[in-house]
């Protein structure tokens, strides 16, 4: 990618001089003199440098996140520093979309007032400047004022917080210049940690918008004490993997005035992550969801999938009727109604990622009524390492074949036919010599070498495999499902192989896997999946699933799985065929 550049016009030569990030860094280091190795001094000087430009050129703006990162960390760690700061500015089209669904309806309801607009992680103020332009236009149309006077009026209504002093200096200079040098226009722009008590909790605004930094401060022992303190304010504790952006969103609910709007970009995982459930619950108590946008593509430089959510401060409602949109350029998707009791908001993004809605169906209970499910972790994975070897033919009596998700497809185990990667090595027929395991791993293996369903996670559809003899040893992250009634295993397989249940899982967990089209679920999630009401059709589905597992060829297996899906559609009383996923 070309390095970003901006042009400075030399007043003497009237010639365009191309200035790269390197040139600015060089300028700032020169200004810093003996302090050039002191990153705090460099940041302070960079902020003064931005503030001194009374007409900052828009082309300098995209350089700012990288500039800050470079000055803080030097060349080597600039990327990591930028990621830590979460400094990825929002595409103007998405800024416009969020304002269309927050500022526009607010203004329609209050045509004679200028709202207070807050962006608690404003960066260079993409949201605030775009909101300001709209407000200035409105003001000029209603009062006939000139643009400078309108900016002098509108500027103080724009509140911007950011921890990056270079970005806030740039924005301060920009607002001051738009208001003809009136510093008061930028009095709402402050450099501080938005999660501290002086930040979001001390603000009130009619419109709160923004694109907060993404990251998981709570899981690491970083310096994010304010994030941890903010996270404690949601009524019940949020999990340690909660994204920082979700904490900003949750805390922002306290800053909106009655009938005000809140619209923020979020990581897709926020919709369904269990760790963020207390934040979704806290938002539901004071807001209604009105609009959602999502994309299955990376729309920022960072490799993260994103969505945007808009809320209106309102009395709590039983259901939310939400308009849905996708991608850039933005296109509409069919709206959806979700219940206020829905713990997951994944359905807000399913259409954007390409999934149909869940058709009406009838359920009888949940898998938890008939089985147990267990997931394994690092210890079980690494515990196998000392005992792995290539299996001979025949396989020694004290050796068992070990399987990974890569060799499991629905009702099919390809062990011995597909290579398996384990511990950085490729194996043709990997086995575990049981006596070579530690004592605790031996007793763990005993609990896994039983009749079971093996269920890989992070797959596009659920792909259960029946192990009726208890022959395979599953490796992480395969979920092991067992039951006291071995006859139920095929019934469990039929439930999990049913396309409706994959769709239900997508609508509960979308966004939590690495790939937005994949399903990541925990053992507990498996037990919450619904079983059908019609038990006769379910039994017929189970017979087909068993036949699929016993089929010799892939074609026969596929035919039996198709029969299984048909029986299970009847079992769940699904009227409409489910489209391809
Ligand atoms: C994704 S950028 C968004 C910037 C801008 N709102 C936009 O949409 O273009 C996130 C911003 O959050 C700022 N930030 C990170 N941690 C912060 C904190 N604790 N308080 C305030 N701002 C913070 C970063 O400096 C960065 O400017």
PDB file of N, CA, C and O in Angstrom, residues 34-79:
ATOM      1  N   UNK A  34      16.855  17.831  21.864  1.00  0.00           N
ATOM      2  CA  UNK A  34      17.446  16.833  22.765  1.00  0.00           C
ATOM      3  C   UNK A  34      16.414  15.842  23.295  1.00  0.00           C
ATOM      4  O   UNK A  34      16.761  14.785  23.803  1.00  0.00           O
ATOM      5  N   UNK A  35      15.133  16.216  23.198  1.00  0.00           N
ATOM      6  CA  UNK A  35      14.072  15.344  23.726  1.00  0.00           C
ATOM      7  C   UNK A  35      13.589  14.332  22.685  1.00  0.00           C
ATOM      8  O   UNK A  35      12.568  13.657  22.901  1.00  0.00           O
ATOM      9  N   UNK A  36      14.291  14.217  21.554  1.00  0.00           N
ATOM     10  CA  UNK A  36      13.770  13.393  20.443  1.00  0.00           C
ATOM     11  C   UNK A  36      13.603  11.918  20.812  1.00  0.00           C
ATOM     12  O   UNK A  36      12.918  11.181  20.115  1.00  0.00           O
ATOM     13  N   UNK A  37      14.246  11.493  21.904  1.00  0.00           N
ATOM     14  CA  UNK A  37      14.094  10.078  22.290  1.00  0.00           C
ATOM     15  C   UNK A  37      13.011   9.903  23.351  1.00  0.00           C
ATOM     16  O   UNK A  37      12.741   8.794  23.798  1.00  0.00           O
ATOM     17  N   UNK A  38      12.399  11.008  23.754  1.00  0.00           N
ATOM     18  CA  UNK A  38      11.406  10.943  24.824  1.00  0.00           C
ATOM     19  C   UNK A  38      10.008  10.963  24.189  1.00  0.00           C
ATOM     20  O   UNK A  38       9.569  11.984  23.647  1.00  0.00           O
ATOM     21  N   UNK A  39       9.313   9.821  24.239  1.00  0.00           N
ATOM     22  CA  UNK A  39       8.049   9.729  23.497  1.00  0.00           C
ATOM     23  C   UNK A  39       6.992  10.702  24.042  1.00  0.00           C
ATOM     24  O   UNK A  39       6.209  11.264  23.268  1.00  0.00           O
ATOM     25  N   UNK A  40       6.984  10.948  25.359  1.00  0.00           N
ATOM     26  CA  UNK A  40       6.003  11.906  25.905  1.00  0.00           C
ATOM     27  C   UNK A  40       6.230  13.294  25.313  1.00  0.00           C
ATOM     28  O   UNK A  40       5.280  13.999  24.941  1.00  0.00           O
ATOM     29  N   UNK A  41       7.509  13.670  25.221  1.00  0.00           N
ATOM     30  CA  UNK A  41       7.824  14.999  24.667  1.00  0.00           C
ATOM     31  C   UNK A  41       7.423  15.047  23.191  1.00  0.00           C
ATOM     32  O   UNK A  41       6.862  16.060  22.724  1.00  0.00           O
ATOM     33  N   UNK A  42       7.690  13.967  22.473  1.00  0.00           N
ATOM     34  CA  UNK A  42       7.338  13.949  21.042  1.00  0.00           C
ATOM     35  C   UNK A  42       5.827  14.101  20.847  1.00  0.00           C
ATOM     36  O   UNK A  42       5.368  14.844  19.985  1.00  0.00           O
ATOM     37  N   UNK A  43       5.042  13.408  21.677  1.00  0.00           N
ATOM     38  CA  UNK A  43       3.580  13.487  21.555  1.00  0.00           C
ATOM     39  C   UNK A  43       3.119  14.917  21.863  1.00  0.00           C
ATOM     40  O   UNK A  43       2.269  15.482  21.173  1.00  0.00           O
ATOM     41  N   UNK A  44       3.722  15.516  22.914  1.00  0.00           N
ATOM     42  CA  UNK A  44       3.323  16.880  23.284  1.00  0.00           C
ATOM     43  C   UNK A  44       3.638  17.843  22.126  1.00  0.00           C
ATOM     44  O   UNK A  44       2.808  18.668  21.744  1.00  0.00           O
ATOM     45  N   UNK A  45       4.805  17.675  21.556  1.00  0.00           N
ATOM     46  CA  UNK A  45       5.191  18.583  20.468  1.00  0.00           C
ATOM     47  C   UNK A  45       4.306  18.339  19.233  1.00  0.00           C
ATOM     48  O   UNK A  45       3.879  19.288  18.567  1.00  0.00           O
ATOM     49  N   UNK A  46       3.970  17.065  18.980  1.00  0.00           N
ATOM     50  CA  UNK A  46       3.100  16.758  17.825  1.00  0.00           C
ATOM     51  C   UNK A  46       1.733  17.416  18.018  1.00  0.00           C
ATOM     52  O   UNK A  46       1.128  17.941  17.074  1.00  0.00           O
ATOM     53  N   UNK A  47       1.228  17.403  19.288  1.00  0.00           N
ATOM     54  CA  UNK A  47      -0.065  18.033  19.559  1.00  0.00           C
ATOM     55  C   UNK A  47       0.029  19.538  19.327  1.00  0.00           C
ATOM     56  O   UNK A  47      -0.863  20.140  18.694  1.00  0.00           O
ATOM     57  N   UNK A  48       1.137  20.138  19.793  1.00  0.00           N
ATOM     58  CA  UNK A  48       1.309  21.590  19.581  1.00  0.00           C
ATOM     59  C   UNK A  48       1.409  21.900  18.088  1.00  0.00           C
ATOM     60  O   UNK A  48       0.877  22.899  17.593  1.00  0.00           O
ATOM     61  N   UNK A  49       2.082  21.017  17.375  1.00  0.00           N
ATOM     62  CA  UNK A  49       2.276  21.163  15.929  1.00  0.00           C
ATOM     63  C   UNK A  49       0.904  21.184  15.221  1.00  0.00           C
ATOM     64  O   UNK A  49       0.625  22.016  14.389  1.00  0.00           O
ATOM     65  N   UNK A  50       0.029  20.257  15.640  1.00  0.00           N
ATOM     66  CA  UNK A  50      -1.312  20.196  15.024  1.00  0.00           C
ATOM     67  C   UNK A  50      -2.131  21.437  15.413  1.00  0.00           C
ATOM     68  O   UNK A  50      -2.862  21.990  14.600  1.00  0.00           O
ATOM     69  N   UNK A  51      -1.994  21.823  16.673  1.00  0.00           N
ATOM     70  CA  UNK A  51      -2.762  22.958  17.168  1.00  0.00           C
ATOM     71  C   UNK A  51      -2.343  24.248  16.465  1.00  0.00           C
ATOM     72  O   UNK A  51      -3.158  25.145  16.222  1.00  0.00           O
ATOM     73  N   UNK A  52      -1.062  24.309  16.109  1.00  0.00           N
ATOM     74  CA  UNK A  52      -0.538  25.533  15.501  1.00  0.00           C
ATOM     75  C   UNK A  52      -1.021  25.698  14.066  1.00  0.00           C
ATOM     76  O   UNK A  52      -0.996  26.801  13.525  1.00  0.00           O
ATOM     77  N   UNK A  53      -1.443  24.596  13.420  1.00  0.00           N
ATOM     78  CA  UNK A  53      -1.949  24.727  12.050  1.00  0.00           C
ATOM     79  C   UNK A  53      -3.342  25.318  12.159  1.00  0.00           C
ATOM     80  O   UNK A  53      -4.268  24.633  12.582  1.00  0.00           O
ATOM     81  N   UNK A  54      -3.504  26.592  11.829  1.00  0.00           N
ATOM     82  CA  UNK A  54      -4.843  27.159  12.022  1.00  0.00           C
ATOM     83  C   UNK A  54      -5.799  26.748  10.908  1.00  0.00           C
ATOM     84  O   UNK A  54      -7.008  26.857  11.039  1.00  0.00           O
ATOM     85  N   UNK A  55      -5.286  26.210   9.800  1.00  0.00           N
ATOM     86  CA  UNK A  55      -6.193  25.631   8.793  1.00  0.00           C
ATOM     87  C   UNK A  55      -5.683  24.235   8.462  1.00  0.00           C
ATOM     88  O   UNK A  55      -5.089  24.017   7.424  1.00  0.00           O
ATOM     89  N   UNK A  56      -5.859  23.295   9.371  1.00  0.00           N
ATOM     90  CA  UNK A  56      -5.295  21.971   9.136  1.00  0.00           C
ATOM     91  C   UNK A  56      -5.864  21.357   7.864  1.00  0.00           C
ATOM     92  O   UNK A  56      -7.072  21.394   7.634  1.00  0.00           O
ATOM     93  N   UNK A  57      -4.982  20.824   7.045  1.00  0.00           N
ATOM     94  CA  UNK A  57      -5.415  20.252   5.781  1.00  0.00           C
ATOM     95  C   UNK A  57      -6.019  18.873   6.040  1.00  0.00           C
ATOM     96  O   UNK A  57      -5.489  18.106   6.833  1.00  0.00           O
ATOM     97  N   UNK A  58      -7.113  18.572   5.374  1.00  0.00           N
ATOM     98  CA  UNK A  58      -7.776  17.300   5.603  1.00  0.00           C
ATOM     99  C   UNK A  58      -6.866  16.115   5.303  1.00  0.00           C
ATOM    100  O   UNK A  58      -7.001  15.052   5.887  1.00  0.00           O
ATOM    101  N   UNK A  59      -5.898  16.290   4.393  1.00  0.00           N
ATOM    102  CA  UNK A  59      -5.042  15.162   4.064  1.00  0.00           C
ATOM    103  C   UNK A  59      -4.127  14.756   5.214  1.00  0.00           C
ATOM    104  O   UNK A  59      -3.558  13.678   5.209  1.00  0.00           O
ATOM    105  N   UNK A  60      -3.928  15.635   6.196  1.00  0.00           N
ATOM    106  CA  UNK A  60      -3.072  15.247   7.330  1.00  0.00           C
ATOM    107  C   UNK A  60      -3.831  14.292   8.248  1.00  0.00           C
ATOM    108  O   UNK A  60      -3.218  13.526   8.980  1.00  0.00           O
ATOM    109  N   UNK A  61      -5.129  14.355   8.188  1.00  0.00           N
ATOM    110  CA  UNK A  61      -5.948  13.633   9.168  1.00  0.00           C
ATOM    111  C   UNK A  61      -5.720  12.119   9.158  1.00  0.00           C
ATOM    112  O   UNK A  61      -5.518  11.517  10.221  1.00  0.00           O
ATOM    113  N   UNK A  62      -5.703  11.455   7.978  1.00  0.00           N
ATOM    114  CA  UNK A  62      -5.524  10.006   8.025  1.00  0.00           C
ATOM    115  C   UNK A  62      -4.153   9.576   8.555  1.00  0.00           C
ATOM    116  O   UNK A  62      -3.959   8.419   8.904  1.00  0.00           O
ATOM    117  N   UNK A  63      -3.209  10.520   8.621  1.00  0.00           N
ATOM    118  CA  UNK A  63      -1.868  10.169   9.103  1.00  0.00           C
ATOM    119  C   UNK A  63      -1.810  10.090  10.625  1.00  0.00           C
ATOM    120  O   UNK A  63      -0.867   9.528  11.183  1.00  0.00           O
ATOM    121  N   UNK A  64      -2.813  10.661  11.290  1.00  0.00           N
ATOM    122  CA  UNK A  64      -2.668  10.884  12.733  1.00  0.00           C
ATOM    123  C   UNK A  64      -2.550   9.595  13.567  1.00  0.00           C
ATOM    124  O   UNK A  64      -1.667   9.504  14.409  1.00  0.00           O
ATOM    125  N   UNK A  65      -3.378   8.559  13.312  1.00  0.00           N
ATOM    126  CA  UNK A  65      -3.212   7.360  14.150  1.00  0.00           C
ATOM    127  C   UNK A  65      -1.809   6.765  14.015  1.00  0.00           C
ATOM    128  O   UNK A  65      -1.191   6.381  15.008  1.00  0.00           O
ATOM    129  N   UNK A  66      -1.302   6.757  12.776  1.00  0.00           N
ATOM    130  CA  UNK A  66       0.014   6.174  12.583  1.00  0.00           C
ATOM    131  C   UNK A  66       1.111   7.066  13.177  1.00  0.00           C
ATOM    132  O   UNK A  66       2.092   6.580  13.722  1.00  0.00           O
ATOM    133  N   UNK A  67       0.879   8.369  13.080  1.00  0.00           N
ATOM    134  CA  UNK A  67       1.854   9.315  13.629  1.00  0.00           C
ATOM    135  C   UNK A  67       2.005   9.087  15.137  1.00  0.00           C
ATOM    136  O   UNK A  67       3.118   8.949  15.656  1.00  0.00           O
ATOM    137  N   UNK A  68       0.862   9.012  15.821  1.00  0.00           N
ATOM    138  CA  UNK A  68       0.887   8.803  17.273  1.00  0.00           C
ATOM    139  C   UNK A  68       1.605   7.494  17.602  1.00  0.00           C
ATOM    140  O   UNK A  68       2.447   7.434  18.499  1.00  0.00           O
ATOM    141  N   UNK A  69       1.269   6.444  16.844  1.00  0.00           N
ATOM    142  CA  UNK A  69       1.860   5.133  17.109  1.00  0.00           C
ATOM    143  C   UNK A  69       3.372   5.186  16.898  1.00  0.00           C
ATOM    144  O   UNK A  69       4.143   4.647  17.696  1.00  0.00           O
ATOM    145  N   UNK A  70       3.810   5.861  15.831  1.00  0.00           N
ATOM    146  CA  UNK A  70       5.246   5.954  15.526  1.00  0.00           C
ATOM    147  C   UNK A  70       5.984   6.715  16.622  1.00  0.00           C
ATOM    148  O   UNK A  70       7.058   6.315  17.064  1.00  0.00           O
ATOM    149  N   UNK A  71       5.376   7.815  17.073  1.00  0.00           N
ATOM    150  CA  UNK A  71       6.073   8.623  18.071  1.00  0.00           C
ATOM    151  C   UNK A  71       6.130   7.903  19.417  1.00  0.00           C
ATOM    152  O   UNK A  71       7.066   8.047  20.182  1.00  0.00           O
ATOM    153  N   UNK A  72       5.103   7.100  19.669  1.00  0.00           N
ATOM    154  CA  UNK A  72       5.090   6.379  20.950  1.00  0.00           C
ATOM    155  C   UNK A  72       6.088   5.226  20.946  1.00  0.00           C
ATOM    156  O   UNK A  72       6.738   4.950  21.928  1.00  0.00           O
ATOM    157  N   UNK A  73       6.144   4.513  19.814  1.00  0.00           N
ATOM    158  CA  UNK A  73       6.859   3.232  19.818  1.00  0.00           C
ATOM    159  C   UNK A  73       8.028   3.152  18.852  1.00  0.00           C
ATOM    160  O   UNK A  73       8.678   2.114  18.789  1.00  0.00           O
ATOM    161  N   UNK A  74       8.229   4.166  18.005  1.00  0.00           N
ATOM    162  CA  UNK A  74       9.253   4.020  16.973  1.00  0.00           C
ATOM    163  C   UNK A  74       8.721   3.104  15.891  1.00  0.00           C
ATOM    164  O   UNK A  74       7.596   2.614  15.977  1.00  0.00           O
ATOM    165  N   UNK A  75       9.542   2.827  14.882  1.00  0.00           N
ATOM    166  CA  UNK A  75       9.103   2.035  13.735  1.00  0.00           C
ATOM    167  C   UNK A  75       8.636   0.636  14.090  1.00  0.00           C
ATOM    168  O   UNK A  75       7.650   0.150  13.590  1.00  0.00           O
ATOM    169  N   UNK A  76       9.400   0.006  14.983  1.00  0.00           N
ATOM    170  CA  UNK A  76       9.258  -1.427  15.144  1.00  0.00           C
ATOM    171  C   UNK A  76       7.881  -1.841  15.675  1.00  0.00           C
ATOM    172  O   UNK A  76       7.254  -2.742  15.157  1.00  0.00           O
ATOM    173  N   UNK A  77       7.410  -1.128  16.706  1.00  0.00           N
ATOM    174  CA  UNK A  77       6.179  -1.564  17.355  1.00  0.00           C
ATOM    175  C   UNK A  77       4.997  -0.647  17.043  1.00  0.00           C
ATOM    176  O   UNK A  77       3.998  -0.653  17.757  1.00  0.00           O
ATOM    177  N   UNK A  78       5.117   0.143  15.965  1.00  0.00           N
ATOM    178  CA  UNK A  78       4.066   1.122  15.660  1.00  0.00           C
ATOM    179  C   UNK A  78       2.726   0.429  15.428  1.00  0.00           C
ATOM    180  O   UNK A  78       1.688   0.891  15.893  1.00  0.00           O
ATOM    181  N   UNK A  79       2.754  -0.713  14.719  1.00  0.00           N
ATOM    182  CA  UNK A  79       1.492  -1.381  14.394  1.00  0.00           C
ATOM    183  C   UNK A  79       0.789  -1.837  15.679  1.00  0.00           C
ATOM    184  O   UNK A  79      -0.410  -1.621  15.865  1.00  0.00           O
TER     185      UNK A  79
END
